[in-house]
PDB file of C-alpha atoms in Angstrom:
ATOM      1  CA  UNK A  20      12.652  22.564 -14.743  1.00 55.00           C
ATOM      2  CA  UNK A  21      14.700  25.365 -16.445  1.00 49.00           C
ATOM      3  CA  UNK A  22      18.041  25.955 -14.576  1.00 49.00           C
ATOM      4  CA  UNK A  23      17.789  29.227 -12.110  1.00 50.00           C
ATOM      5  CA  UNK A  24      13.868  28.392 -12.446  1.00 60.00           C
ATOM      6  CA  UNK A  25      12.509  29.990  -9.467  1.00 68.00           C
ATOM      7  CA  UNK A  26       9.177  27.604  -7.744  1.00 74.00           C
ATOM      8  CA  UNK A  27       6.589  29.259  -6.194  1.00 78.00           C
ATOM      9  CA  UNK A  28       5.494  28.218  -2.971  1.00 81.00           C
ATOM     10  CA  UNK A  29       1.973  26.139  -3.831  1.00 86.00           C
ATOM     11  CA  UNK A  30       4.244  24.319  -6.704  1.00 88.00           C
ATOM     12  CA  UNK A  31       6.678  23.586  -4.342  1.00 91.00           C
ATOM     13  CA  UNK A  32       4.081  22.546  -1.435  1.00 92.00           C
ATOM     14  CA  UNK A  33       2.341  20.063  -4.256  1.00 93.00           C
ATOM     15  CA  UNK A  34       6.203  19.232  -4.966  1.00 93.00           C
ATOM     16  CA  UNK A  35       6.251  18.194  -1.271  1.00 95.00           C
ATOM     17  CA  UNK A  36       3.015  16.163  -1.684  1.00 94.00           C
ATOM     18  CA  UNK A  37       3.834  14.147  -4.516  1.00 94.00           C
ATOM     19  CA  UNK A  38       6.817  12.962  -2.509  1.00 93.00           C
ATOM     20  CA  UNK A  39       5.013  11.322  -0.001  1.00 92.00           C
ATOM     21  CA  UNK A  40       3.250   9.081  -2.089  1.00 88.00           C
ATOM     22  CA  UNK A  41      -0.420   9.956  -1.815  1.00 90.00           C
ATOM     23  CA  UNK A  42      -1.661   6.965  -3.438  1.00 84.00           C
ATOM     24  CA  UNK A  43      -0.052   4.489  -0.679  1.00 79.00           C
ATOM     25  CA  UNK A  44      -1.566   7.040   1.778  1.00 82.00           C
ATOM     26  CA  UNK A  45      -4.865   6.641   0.504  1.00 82.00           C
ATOM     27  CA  UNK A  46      -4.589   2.937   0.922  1.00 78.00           C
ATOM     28  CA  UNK A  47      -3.396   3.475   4.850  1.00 77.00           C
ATOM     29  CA  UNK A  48      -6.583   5.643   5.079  1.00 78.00           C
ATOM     30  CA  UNK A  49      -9.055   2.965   3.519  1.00 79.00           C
ATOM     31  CA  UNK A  50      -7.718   0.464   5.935  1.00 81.00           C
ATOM     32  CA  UNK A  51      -6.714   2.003   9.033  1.00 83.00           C
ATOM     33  CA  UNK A  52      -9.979   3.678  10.290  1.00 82.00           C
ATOM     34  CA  UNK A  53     -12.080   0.179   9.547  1.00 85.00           C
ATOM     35  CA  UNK A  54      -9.490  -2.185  11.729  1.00 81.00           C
ATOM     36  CA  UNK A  55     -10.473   0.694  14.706  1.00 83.00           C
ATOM     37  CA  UNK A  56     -13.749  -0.363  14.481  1.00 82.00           C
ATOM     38  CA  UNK A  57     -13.258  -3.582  14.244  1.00 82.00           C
ATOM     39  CA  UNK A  58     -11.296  -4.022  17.491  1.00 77.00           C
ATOM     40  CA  UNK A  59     -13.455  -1.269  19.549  1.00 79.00           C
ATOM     41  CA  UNK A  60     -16.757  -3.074  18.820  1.00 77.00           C
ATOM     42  CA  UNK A  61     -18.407  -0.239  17.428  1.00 80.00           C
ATOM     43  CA  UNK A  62     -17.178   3.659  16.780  1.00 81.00           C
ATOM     44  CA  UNK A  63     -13.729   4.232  18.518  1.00 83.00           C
ATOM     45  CA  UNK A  64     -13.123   7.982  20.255  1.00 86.00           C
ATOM     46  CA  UNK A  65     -13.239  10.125  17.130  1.00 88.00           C
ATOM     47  CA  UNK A  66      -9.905  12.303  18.909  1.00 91.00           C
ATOM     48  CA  UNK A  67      -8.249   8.971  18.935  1.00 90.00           C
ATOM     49  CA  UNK A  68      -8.963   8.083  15.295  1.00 88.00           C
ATOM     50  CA  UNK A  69      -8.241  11.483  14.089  1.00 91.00           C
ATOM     51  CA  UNK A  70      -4.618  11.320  15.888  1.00 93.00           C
ATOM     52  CA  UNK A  71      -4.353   7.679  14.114  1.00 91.00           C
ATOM     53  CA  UNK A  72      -4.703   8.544  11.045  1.00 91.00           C
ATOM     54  CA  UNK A  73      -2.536  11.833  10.915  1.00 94.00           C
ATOM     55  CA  UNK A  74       0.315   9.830  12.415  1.00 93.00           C
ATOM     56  CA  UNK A  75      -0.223   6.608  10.323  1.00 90.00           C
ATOM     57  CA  UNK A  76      -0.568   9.502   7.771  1.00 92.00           C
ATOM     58  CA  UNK A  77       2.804  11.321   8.305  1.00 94.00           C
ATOM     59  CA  UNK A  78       4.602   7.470   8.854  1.00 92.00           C
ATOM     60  CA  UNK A  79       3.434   6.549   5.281  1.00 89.00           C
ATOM     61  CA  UNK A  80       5.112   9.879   3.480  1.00 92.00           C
ATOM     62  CA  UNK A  81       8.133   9.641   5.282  1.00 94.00           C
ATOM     63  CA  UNK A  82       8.356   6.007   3.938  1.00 88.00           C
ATOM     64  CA  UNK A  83       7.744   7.281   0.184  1.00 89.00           C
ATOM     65  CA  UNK A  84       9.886  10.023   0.294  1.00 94.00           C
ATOM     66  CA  UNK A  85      12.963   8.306   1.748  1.00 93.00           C
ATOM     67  CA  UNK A  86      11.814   5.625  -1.093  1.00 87.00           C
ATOM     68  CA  UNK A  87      11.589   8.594  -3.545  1.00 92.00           C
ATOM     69  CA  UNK A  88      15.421   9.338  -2.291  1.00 93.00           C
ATOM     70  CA  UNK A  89      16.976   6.458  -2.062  1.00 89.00           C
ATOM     71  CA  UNK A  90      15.473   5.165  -5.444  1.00 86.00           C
ATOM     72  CA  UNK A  91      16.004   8.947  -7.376  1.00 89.00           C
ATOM     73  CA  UNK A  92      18.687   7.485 -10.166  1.00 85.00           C
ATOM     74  CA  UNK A  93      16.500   5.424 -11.078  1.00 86.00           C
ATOM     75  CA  UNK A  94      13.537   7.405 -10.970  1.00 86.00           C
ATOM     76  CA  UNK A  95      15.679   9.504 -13.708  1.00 87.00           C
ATOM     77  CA  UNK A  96      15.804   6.716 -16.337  1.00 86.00           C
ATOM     78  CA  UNK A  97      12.036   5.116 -15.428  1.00 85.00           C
ATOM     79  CA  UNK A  98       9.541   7.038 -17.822  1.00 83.00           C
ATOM     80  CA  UNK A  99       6.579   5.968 -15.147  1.00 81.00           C
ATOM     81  CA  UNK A 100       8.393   7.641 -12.723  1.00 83.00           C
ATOM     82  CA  UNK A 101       9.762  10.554 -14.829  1.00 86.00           C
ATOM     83  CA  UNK A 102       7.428  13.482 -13.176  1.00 88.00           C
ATOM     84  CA  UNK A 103       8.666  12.921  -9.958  1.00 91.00           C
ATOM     85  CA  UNK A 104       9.978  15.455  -7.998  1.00 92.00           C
ATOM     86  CA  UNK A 105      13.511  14.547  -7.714  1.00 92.00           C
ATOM     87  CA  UNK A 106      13.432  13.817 -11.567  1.00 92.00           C
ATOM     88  CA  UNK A 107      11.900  17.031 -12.486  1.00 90.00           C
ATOM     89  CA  UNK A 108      14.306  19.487 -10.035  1.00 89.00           C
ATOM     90  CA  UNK A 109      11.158  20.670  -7.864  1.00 91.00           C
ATOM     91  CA  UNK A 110      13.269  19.181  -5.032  1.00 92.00           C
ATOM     92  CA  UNK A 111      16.654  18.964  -4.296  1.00 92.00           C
ATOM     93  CA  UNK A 112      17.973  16.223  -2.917  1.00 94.00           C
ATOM     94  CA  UNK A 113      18.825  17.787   0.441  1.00 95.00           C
ATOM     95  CA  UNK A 114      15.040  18.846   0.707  1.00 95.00           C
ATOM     96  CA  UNK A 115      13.700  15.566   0.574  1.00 95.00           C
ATOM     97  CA  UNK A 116      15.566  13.931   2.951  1.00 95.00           C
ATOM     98  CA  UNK A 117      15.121  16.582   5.674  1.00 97.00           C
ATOM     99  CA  UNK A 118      11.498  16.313   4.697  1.00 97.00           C
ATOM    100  CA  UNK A 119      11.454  12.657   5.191  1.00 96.00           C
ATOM    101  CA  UNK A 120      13.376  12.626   8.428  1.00 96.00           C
ATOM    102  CA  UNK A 121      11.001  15.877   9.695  1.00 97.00           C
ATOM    103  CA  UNK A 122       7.716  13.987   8.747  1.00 96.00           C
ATOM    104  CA  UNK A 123       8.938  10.432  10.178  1.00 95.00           C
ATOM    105  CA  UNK A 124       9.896  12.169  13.456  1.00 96.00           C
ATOM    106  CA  UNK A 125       6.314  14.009  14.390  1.00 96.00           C
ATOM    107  CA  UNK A 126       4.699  10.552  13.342  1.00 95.00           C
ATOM    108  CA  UNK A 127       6.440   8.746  16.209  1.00 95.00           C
ATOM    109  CA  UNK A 128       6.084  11.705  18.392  1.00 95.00           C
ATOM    110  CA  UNK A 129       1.954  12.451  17.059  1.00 95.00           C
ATOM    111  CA  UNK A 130       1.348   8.558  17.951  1.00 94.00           C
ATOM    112  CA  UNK A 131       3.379   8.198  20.893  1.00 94.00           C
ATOM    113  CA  UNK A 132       1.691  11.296  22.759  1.00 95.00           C
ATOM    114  CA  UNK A 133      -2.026  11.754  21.706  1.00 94.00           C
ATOM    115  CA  UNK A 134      -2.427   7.591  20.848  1.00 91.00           C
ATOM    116  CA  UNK A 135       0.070   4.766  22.566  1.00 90.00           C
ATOM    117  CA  UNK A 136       3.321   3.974  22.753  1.00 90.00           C
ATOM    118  CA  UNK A 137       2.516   1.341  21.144  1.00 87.00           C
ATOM    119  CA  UNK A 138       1.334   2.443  17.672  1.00 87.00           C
ATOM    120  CA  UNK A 139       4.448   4.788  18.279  1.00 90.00           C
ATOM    121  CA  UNK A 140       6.695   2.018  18.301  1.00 90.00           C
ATOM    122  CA  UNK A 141       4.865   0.409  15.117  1.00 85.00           C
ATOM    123  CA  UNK A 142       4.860   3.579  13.234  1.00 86.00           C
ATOM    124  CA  UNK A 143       9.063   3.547  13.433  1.00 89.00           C
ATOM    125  CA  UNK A 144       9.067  -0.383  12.334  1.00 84.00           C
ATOM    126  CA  UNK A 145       7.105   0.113   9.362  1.00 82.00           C
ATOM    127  CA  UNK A 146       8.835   3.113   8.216  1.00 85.00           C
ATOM    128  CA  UNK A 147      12.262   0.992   8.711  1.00 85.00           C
ATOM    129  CA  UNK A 148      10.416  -1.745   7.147  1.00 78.00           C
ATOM    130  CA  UNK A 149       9.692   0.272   4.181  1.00 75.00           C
ATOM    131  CA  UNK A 150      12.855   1.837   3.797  1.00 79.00           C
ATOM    132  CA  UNK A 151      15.480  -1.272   4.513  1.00 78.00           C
ATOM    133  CA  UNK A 152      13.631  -4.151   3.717  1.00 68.00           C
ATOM    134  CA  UNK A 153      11.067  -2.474   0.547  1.00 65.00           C
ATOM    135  CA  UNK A 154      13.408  -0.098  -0.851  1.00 66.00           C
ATOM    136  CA  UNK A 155      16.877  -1.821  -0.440  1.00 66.00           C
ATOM    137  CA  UNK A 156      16.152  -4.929  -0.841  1.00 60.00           C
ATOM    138  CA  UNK A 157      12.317  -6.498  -1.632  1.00 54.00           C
ATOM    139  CA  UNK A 158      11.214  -3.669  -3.882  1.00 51.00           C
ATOM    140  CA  UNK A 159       7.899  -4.884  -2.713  1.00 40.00           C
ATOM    141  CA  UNK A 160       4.760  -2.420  -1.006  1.00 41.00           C
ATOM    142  CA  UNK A 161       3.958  -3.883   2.208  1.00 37.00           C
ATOM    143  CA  UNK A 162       1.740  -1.425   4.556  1.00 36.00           C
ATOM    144  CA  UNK A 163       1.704  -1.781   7.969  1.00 41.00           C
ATOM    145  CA  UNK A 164      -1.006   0.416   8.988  1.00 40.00           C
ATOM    146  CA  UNK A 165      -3.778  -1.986   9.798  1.00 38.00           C
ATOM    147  CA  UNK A 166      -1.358  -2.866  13.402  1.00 41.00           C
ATOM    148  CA  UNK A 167      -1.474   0.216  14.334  1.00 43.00           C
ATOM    149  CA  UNK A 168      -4.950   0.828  14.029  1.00 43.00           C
ATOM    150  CA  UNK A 169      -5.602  -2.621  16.269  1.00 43.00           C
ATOM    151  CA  UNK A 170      -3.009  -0.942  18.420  1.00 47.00           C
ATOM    152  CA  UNK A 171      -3.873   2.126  19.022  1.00 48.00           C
ATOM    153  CA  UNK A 172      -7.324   1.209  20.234  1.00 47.00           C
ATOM    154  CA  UNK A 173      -6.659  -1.715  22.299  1.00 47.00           C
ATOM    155  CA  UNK A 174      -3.271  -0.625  23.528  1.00 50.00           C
ATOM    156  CA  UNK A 175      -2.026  -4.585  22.797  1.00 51.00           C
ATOM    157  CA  UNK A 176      -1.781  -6.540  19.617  1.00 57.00           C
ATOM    158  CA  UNK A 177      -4.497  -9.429  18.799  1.00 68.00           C
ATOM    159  CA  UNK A 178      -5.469 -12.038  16.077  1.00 78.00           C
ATOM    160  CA  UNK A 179      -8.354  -9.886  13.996  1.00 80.00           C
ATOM    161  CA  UNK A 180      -5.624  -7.218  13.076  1.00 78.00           C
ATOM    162  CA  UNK A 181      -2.782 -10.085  12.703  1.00 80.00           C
ATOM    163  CA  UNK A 182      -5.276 -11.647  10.322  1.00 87.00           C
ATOM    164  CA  UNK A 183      -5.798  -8.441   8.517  1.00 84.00           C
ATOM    165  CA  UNK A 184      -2.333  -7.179   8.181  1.00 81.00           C
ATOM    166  CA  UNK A 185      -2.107 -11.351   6.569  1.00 85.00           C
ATOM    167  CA  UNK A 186      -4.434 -10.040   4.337  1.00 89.00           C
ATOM    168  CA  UNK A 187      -2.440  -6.796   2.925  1.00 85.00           C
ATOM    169  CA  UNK A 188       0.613  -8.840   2.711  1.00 81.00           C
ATOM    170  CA  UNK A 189      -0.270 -11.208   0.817  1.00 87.00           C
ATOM    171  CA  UNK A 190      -2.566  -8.894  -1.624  1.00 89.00           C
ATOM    172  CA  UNK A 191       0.579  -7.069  -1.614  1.00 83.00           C
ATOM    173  CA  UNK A 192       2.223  -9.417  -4.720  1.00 84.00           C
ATOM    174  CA  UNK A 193      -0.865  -9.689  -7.073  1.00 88.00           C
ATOM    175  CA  UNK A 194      -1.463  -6.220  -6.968  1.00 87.00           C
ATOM    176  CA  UNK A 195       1.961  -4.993  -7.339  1.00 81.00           C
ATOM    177  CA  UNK A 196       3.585  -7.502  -9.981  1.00 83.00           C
ATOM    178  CA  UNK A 197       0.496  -6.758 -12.389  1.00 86.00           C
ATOM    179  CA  UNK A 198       2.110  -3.395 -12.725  1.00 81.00           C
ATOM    180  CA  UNK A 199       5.696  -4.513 -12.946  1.00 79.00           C
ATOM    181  CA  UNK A 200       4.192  -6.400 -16.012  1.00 83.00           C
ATOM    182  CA  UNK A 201       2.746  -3.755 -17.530  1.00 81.00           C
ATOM    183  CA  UNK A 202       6.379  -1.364 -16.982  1.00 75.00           C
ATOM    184  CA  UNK A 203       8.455  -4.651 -17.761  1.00 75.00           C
ATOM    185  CA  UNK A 204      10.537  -2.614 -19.736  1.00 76.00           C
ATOM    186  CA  UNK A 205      11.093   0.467 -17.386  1.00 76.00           C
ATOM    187  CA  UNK A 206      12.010  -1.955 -14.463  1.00 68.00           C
ATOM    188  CA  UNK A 207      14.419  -3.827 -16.776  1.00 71.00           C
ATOM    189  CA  UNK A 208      16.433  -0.572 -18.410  1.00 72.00           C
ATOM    190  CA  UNK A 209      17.387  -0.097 -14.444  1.00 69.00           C
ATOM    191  CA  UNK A 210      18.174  -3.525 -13.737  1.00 70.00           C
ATOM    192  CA  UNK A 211      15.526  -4.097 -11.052  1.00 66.00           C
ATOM    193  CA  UNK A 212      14.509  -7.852 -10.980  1.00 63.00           C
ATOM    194  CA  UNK A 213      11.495  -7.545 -10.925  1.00 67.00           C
ATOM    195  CA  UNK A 214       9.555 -11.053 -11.040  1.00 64.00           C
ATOM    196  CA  UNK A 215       8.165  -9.751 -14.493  1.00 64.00           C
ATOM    197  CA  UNK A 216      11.761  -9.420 -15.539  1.00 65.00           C
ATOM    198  CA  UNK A 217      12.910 -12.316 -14.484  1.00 66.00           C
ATOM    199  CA  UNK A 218      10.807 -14.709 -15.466  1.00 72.00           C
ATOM    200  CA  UNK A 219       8.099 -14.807 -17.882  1.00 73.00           C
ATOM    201  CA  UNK A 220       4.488 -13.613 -17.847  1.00 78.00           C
ATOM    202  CA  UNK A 221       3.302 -17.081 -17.820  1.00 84.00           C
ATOM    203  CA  UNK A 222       5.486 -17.612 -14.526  1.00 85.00           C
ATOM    204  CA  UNK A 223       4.219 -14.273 -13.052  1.00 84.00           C
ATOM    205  CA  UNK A 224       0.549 -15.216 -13.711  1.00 88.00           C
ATOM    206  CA  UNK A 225       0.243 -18.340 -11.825  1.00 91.00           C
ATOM    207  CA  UNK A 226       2.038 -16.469  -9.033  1.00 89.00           C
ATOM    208  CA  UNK A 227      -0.731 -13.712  -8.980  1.00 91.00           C
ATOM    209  CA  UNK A 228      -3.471 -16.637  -9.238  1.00 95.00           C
ATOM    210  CA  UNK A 229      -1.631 -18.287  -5.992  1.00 94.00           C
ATOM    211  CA  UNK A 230      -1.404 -15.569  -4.212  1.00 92.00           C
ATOM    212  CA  UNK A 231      -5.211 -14.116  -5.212  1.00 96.00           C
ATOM    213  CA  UNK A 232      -6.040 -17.234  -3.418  1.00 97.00           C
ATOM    214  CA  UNK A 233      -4.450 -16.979  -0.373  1.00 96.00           C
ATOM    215  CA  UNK A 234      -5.410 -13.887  -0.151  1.00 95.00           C
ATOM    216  CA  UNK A 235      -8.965 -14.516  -0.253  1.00 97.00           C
ATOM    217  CA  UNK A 236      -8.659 -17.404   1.904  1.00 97.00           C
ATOM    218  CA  UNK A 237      -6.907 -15.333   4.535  1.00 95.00           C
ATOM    219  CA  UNK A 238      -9.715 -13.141   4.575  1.00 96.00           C
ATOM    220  CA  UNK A 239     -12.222 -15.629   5.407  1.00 97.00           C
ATOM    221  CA  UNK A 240     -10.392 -16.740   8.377  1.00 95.00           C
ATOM    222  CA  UNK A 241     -11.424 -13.730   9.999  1.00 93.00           C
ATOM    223  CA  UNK A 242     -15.257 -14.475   9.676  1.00 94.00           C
ATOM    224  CA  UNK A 243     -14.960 -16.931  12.888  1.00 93.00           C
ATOM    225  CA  UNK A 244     -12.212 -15.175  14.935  1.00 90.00           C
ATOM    226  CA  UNK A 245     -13.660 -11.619  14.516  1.00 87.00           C
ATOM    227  CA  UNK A 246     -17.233 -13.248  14.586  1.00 89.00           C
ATOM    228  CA  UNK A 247     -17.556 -11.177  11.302  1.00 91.00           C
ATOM    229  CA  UNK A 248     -21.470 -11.456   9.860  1.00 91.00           C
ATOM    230  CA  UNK A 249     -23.184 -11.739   6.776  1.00 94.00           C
ATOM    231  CA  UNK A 250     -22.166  -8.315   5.549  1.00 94.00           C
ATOM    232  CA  UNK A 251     -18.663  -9.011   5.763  1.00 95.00           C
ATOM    233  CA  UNK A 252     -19.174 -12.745   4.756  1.00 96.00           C
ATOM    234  CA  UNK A 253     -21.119 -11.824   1.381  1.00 96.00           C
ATOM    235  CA  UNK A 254     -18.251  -9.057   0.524  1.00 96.00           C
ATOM    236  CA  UNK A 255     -15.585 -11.323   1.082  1.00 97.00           C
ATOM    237  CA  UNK A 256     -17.008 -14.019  -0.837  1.00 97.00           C
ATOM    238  CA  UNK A 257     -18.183 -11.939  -3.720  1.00 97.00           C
ATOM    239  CA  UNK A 258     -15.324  -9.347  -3.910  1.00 97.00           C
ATOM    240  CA  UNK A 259     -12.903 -11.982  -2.982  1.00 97.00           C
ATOM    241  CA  UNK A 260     -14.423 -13.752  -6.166  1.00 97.00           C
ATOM    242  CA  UNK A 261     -13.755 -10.834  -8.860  1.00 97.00           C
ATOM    243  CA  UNK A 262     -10.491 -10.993  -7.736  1.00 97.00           C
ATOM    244  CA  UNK A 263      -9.687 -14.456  -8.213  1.00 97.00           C
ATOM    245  CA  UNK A 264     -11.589 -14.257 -11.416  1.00 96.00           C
ATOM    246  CA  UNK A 265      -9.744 -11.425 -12.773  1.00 95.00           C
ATOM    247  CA  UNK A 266      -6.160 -12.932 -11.792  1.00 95.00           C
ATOM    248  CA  UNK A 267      -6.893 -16.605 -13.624  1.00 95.00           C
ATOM    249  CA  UNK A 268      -8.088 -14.232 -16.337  1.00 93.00           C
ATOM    250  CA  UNK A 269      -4.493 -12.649 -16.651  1.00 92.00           C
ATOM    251  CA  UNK A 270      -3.281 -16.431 -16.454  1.00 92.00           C
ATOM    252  CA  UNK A 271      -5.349 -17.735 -19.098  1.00 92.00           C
ATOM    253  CA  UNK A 272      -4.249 -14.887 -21.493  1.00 89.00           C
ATOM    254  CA  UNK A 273      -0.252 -15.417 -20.644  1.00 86.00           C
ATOM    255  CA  UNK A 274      -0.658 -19.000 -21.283  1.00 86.00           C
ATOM    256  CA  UNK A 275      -2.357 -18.381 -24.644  1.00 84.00           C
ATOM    257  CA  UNK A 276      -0.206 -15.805 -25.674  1.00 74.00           C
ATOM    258  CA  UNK A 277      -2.885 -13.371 -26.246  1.00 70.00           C
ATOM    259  CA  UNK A 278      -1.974  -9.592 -25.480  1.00 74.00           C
ATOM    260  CA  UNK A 279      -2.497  -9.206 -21.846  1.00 76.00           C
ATOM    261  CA  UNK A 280      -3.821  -6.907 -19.798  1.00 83.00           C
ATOM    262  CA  UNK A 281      -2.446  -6.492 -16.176  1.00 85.00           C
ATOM    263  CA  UNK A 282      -3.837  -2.947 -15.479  1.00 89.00           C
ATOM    264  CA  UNK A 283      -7.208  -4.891 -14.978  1.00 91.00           C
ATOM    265  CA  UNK A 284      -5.876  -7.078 -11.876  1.00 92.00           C
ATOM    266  CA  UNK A 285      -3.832  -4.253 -10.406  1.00 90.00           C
ATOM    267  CA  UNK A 286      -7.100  -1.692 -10.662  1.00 91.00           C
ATOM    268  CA  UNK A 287      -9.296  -4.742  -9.427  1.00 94.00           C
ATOM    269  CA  UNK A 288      -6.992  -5.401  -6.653  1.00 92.00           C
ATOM    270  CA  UNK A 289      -7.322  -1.758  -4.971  1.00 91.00           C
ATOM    271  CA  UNK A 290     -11.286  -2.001  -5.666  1.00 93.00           C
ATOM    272  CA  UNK A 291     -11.141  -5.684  -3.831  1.00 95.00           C
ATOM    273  CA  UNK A 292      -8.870  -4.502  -0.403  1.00 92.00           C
ATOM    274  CA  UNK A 293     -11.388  -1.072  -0.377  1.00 91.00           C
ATOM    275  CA  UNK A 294     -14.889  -3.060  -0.006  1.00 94.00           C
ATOM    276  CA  UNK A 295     -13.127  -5.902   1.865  1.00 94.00           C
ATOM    277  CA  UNK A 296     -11.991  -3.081   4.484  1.00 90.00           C
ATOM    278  CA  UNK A 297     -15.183  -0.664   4.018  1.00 91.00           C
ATOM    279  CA  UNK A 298     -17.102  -4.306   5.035  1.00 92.00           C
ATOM    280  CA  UNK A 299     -14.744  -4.762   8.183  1.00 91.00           C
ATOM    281  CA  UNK A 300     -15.687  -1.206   9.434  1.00 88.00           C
ATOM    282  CA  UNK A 301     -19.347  -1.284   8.700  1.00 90.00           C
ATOM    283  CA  UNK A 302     -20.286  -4.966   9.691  1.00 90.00           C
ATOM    284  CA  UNK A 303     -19.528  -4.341  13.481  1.00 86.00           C
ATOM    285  CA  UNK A 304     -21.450  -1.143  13.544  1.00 85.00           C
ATOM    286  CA  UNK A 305     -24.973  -3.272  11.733  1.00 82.00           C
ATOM    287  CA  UNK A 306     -24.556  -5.555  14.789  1.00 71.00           C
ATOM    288  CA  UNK A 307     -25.081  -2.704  17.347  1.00 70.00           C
ATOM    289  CA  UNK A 308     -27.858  -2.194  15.475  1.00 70.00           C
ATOM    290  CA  UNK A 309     -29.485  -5.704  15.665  1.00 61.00           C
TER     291      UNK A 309
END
């Protein structure tokens, strides 16, 4: 913006928005409410989902925006991250790490009053996991959302959301280094090391096929410990599928030199984890209906 610009207060508010990541958010909201139902059996208290969500909610932006700090240099030489709002002066620096802090704070204290201590206590781990571990030193989205949501209705932690928090993680990689193919050259003018940096695309193919894999795999481990049924089986096994497809289809066209196109596993990705997840939620409802 200009210098002495003055920003109005619904720029400013979407300003605010933007920080927090929305995208990752939507993720948190795909999987979070599905893992409740999952571990309740059938439709949790709607109060207690509500609560869930607005804290896992609030967690997740604080996590982006102290990203969004912490990595604001190089936000300034990135062009994909060039309309952020460090980059483009809608925030000062000062703002968005009060608004981090502020946000992080009523997540803990949302969870820890109307949901468990428990979630609580997850909520500040994944926000330190993001921050310290992510930010500083992995450069890698991990979410941690599905834990909480196994958490908060069951008070205690047990395999089904273990299994599906496996699940994220190791999505995590063939989702994510698909895109640091496709901004190679941002990620290298700031002297990230990125695995598409690195190494070459051949290299970061067969890692997306391996991990596509064990992903999928992972997911079909929780067909006999969540006694998951045929709607969850066929989604897993179809979905899961296109995925693996779509990442030995990335592989084949590194190896052969042809002019890739990694958009296509990262955008198939995010389509896989949201039917996987919409399956978890709905299966266990079509069995109180049998």
């Amino acid at each position: 913006r200009r210098l002495g610009e003055r920003i109005g207060f619904a720029r400013k508010s979407k300003a605010y928005l933007a920080l927090t990541k929305p995208r990752v958010i939507e993720l948190l909201l795909v999987t979070t409410a599905p893992v409740m139902i999952l571990a309740q059996g059938g439709i949790p208290n709607l109060w207690l989902m509500l609560w869930t969500l607005v804290g896992g909610a609030l967690s997740a932006g604080s996590a982006g925006a102290f990203n969004c700090y912490i990595d604001r240099d190089m936000d300034r030489v990135m062009k994909r991250t060039s309309k952020r709002p460090l980059v483009t002066g809608e925030l000062t620096d000062r703002e968005a790490l009060a608004f981090a802090w502020a946000i992080g704070a009523a997540s803990i204290v949302v969870l820890g009053l109307l949901v468990n201590w428990l979630a609580a206590a997850l909520s500040l781990v994944a926000i330190l996991f993001y921050v310290l571990v992510y930010t500083l030193v992995l450069k890698r989205r991990t979410p941690q959302n599905i834990v909480w949501g196994g958490a908060a209705v069951t008070g205690s932690l047990s395999w089904a959301p273990v299994i599906l928090f496996g699940i994220v993680f190791l999505w995590t990689p063939p989702h994510y280094w698909p895109l640091s193919m496709r901004y190679r050259a941002d990620y290298a003018s700031v002297n990230v090391p990125m695995l598409a940096v690195v190494r070459g695309r051949t290299v970061v193919g067969l890692q997306v096929v391996l991990y596509a894999w064990a992903t999928v795999a992972c997911s079909l481990l929780l067909i006999p410990v969540a006694h998951m049924g045929i709607l969850y089986t066929v989604v897993a096994v179809l979905a899961g599928g296109w995925f693996v497809f779509e990442s030995h289809r990335l592989y084949s066209m590194a190896i052969r030199h042809d002019t890739v196109k990694p958009m296509r596993v990262f955008h198939s990705s995010i389509s896989y984890l949201t039917l996987l997840f919409l399956a978890v939620g709905i299966d266990p409802l079509l069995a109180l209906l049998r």
